[in-house]
């Protein structure tokens, strides 16, 4: 179920809602809205004697407080007041939704947006409350049976946020829609979300908005362009590849920002079959594509005054008698030849042709997003995306955007010394770099195909989805990229 978001301008005590959400810190201090509701001191007394806990992750639902129109007040624990910041605020939003996920509360008023968050303004508090609440309310329903669909419906249907910034509310809704679009694509099973489906979803979205357009290239068109690397990966699959190109024309004659997303809709590993475990999670190997498409959805919803191009090479890496092999030499669209050292290093092969294709748009900046290497997950775990770029200003822009919305990245080196690990006796470049520094050598491989471009690479192998059979797509880094584009639209200098 989708949450509906509005703003509340009136005093919380008079709000006609099922529940008012307030907060308490671990020292017993109540938030301003909680103090305003506590005309007879009941909340303060409960906090003093420990019945209301301000510990992080704790919540308490109270009923029929004197002088409060709403029949319920939910108190969310906020932890140490001195340490309250961005992550604590976002957790409080998510804790609110989780506490009200089931039960009689259909609409609630969230007052924690009144709290001061270091380095953030009131608009940020409203905007990120929408994004975080919508993320916490998300339910995957597409392939559940009727009984399970009903069981997973959330009790909470509408959330009013205390504040008066309508623009921030609208921005939050647009970004949340992009995150949800990305998560839904990422979570769908590969027998549904194949290259043709990705293309259909992109076309359907673009058709709904003036200023957006879609172009879909099939394998005949890609062959004519010389995309030998992408087509080599696609050879073993019955699901034929697509190159999805979405354009948002909101910036007049300005050069566009171009996003490229890895769209491996399922990755068997090819001839180098994934036998080490984890193959059942390889539907998430298109989360780079999902993030790029989700960011496009956000940008259109935000009506950003920029030009944006989103490019998705959508391919399934399967295996049959026609599949490409280790030691094959293939020719990319750039004309560079590539010796295949491992067919499970396929993402960089589809991306290199997509990056070459992107050059025709003369981008202001070019960013690729990919679940590219397990090595990045080994290095950074699931909290940070890996960022690589030779352009310090672009790297700083992306890092600052991620910090701003708590969708963080960490920069890894892209030094020329690593390029020696990609040398080949039989082609211009080898597609793997050996045992060590795998995330970096993958970035180095891509760097060979973006010479002259202001380019950055985001490896989201760890951040794009959760662990195990219950893990789900996170929608990252739609938040980071949306904020980056908002900053560019506002003319913000690099941080």
Tab-separated table of C-alpha atoms in Angstrom, residues 259-264 284-292 313 346-352 355 367-374 376-377 384-388 439 442-443 446 455-464 476-477 481:
chain	number	residue	atom	x	y	z
A	259	UNK	CA	23.590	8.101	-16.164
A	260	UNK	CA	24.441	4.558	-17.254
A	261	UNK	CA	23.157	1.577	-15.274
A	262	UNK	CA	24.241	-2.044	-15.448
A	263	UNK	CA	21.184	-4.115	-16.335
A	264	UNK	CA	22.111	-7.778	-16.024
A	284	UNK	CA	19.701	-8.097	-8.165
A	285	UNK	CA	22.467	-7.745	-10.767
A	286	UNK	CA	20.293	-5.216	-12.579
A	287	UNK	CA	20.022	-2.886	-9.580
A	288	UNK	CA	22.348	-0.386	-11.249
A	289	UNK	CA	19.858	-0.165	-14.093
A	290	UNK	CA	17.001	0.042	-11.611
A	291	UNK	CA	18.737	2.899	-9.772
A	292	UNK	CA	19.351	4.850	-12.965
A	313	UNK	CA	22.136	-1.983	-21.315
A	346	UNK	CA	30.311	-9.460	-17.738
A	347	UNK	CA	28.987	-6.216	-16.267
A	348	UNK	CA	31.971	-4.201	-17.413
A	349	UNK	CA	31.539	-5.614	-20.923
A	350	UNK	CA	27.988	-4.343	-21.330
A	351	UNK	CA	28.878	-1.070	-19.616
A	352	UNK	CA	31.864	-0.290	-21.811
A	355	UNK	CA	29.601	4.275	-22.041
A	367	UNK	CA	28.116	8.508	-14.078
A	368	UNK	CA	27.758	4.758	-14.294
A	369	UNK	CA	26.078	2.717	-11.566
A	370	UNK	CA	26.622	-1.022	-11.258
A	371	UNK	CA	26.513	-4.022	-8.956
A	372	UNK	CA	29.914	-4.633	-10.444
A	373	UNK	CA	32.142	-6.569	-8.034
A	374	UNK	CA	31.934	-8.736	-4.970
A	376	UNK	CA	33.669	-3.895	-3.435
A	377	UNK	CA	31.371	-5.619	-0.954
A	384	UNK	CA	28.793	2.395	1.535
A	385	UNK	CA	28.806	2.395	-2.243
A	386	UNK	CA	32.236	2.447	-3.838
A	387	UNK	CA	33.063	5.622	-5.786
A	388	UNK	CA	35.846	5.935	-8.342
A	439	UNK	CA	36.708	-3.346	-7.462
A	442	UNK	CA	36.979	-3.118	-12.696
A	443	UNK	CA	36.858	0.670	-12.433
A	446	UNK	CA	35.761	1.162	-17.479
A	455	UNK	CA	33.159	10.492	-15.423
A	456	UNK	CA	32.563	8.672	-12.167
A	457	UNK	CA	31.783	5.057	-11.343
A	458	UNK	CA	29.578	3.856	-8.470
A	459	UNK	CA	29.945	0.215	-7.471
A	460	UNK	CA	26.773	-0.647	-5.546
A	461	UNK	CA	27.285	-4.395	-5.158
A	462	UNK	CA	26.934	-4.116	-1.392
A	463	UNK	CA	24.474	-1.248	-1.024
A	464	UNK	CA	21.880	-2.229	-3.637
A	476	UNK	CA	20.176	2.923	-3.487
A	477	UNK	CA	21.712	5.120	-4.767
A	481	UNK	CA	21.868	10.661	-7.458
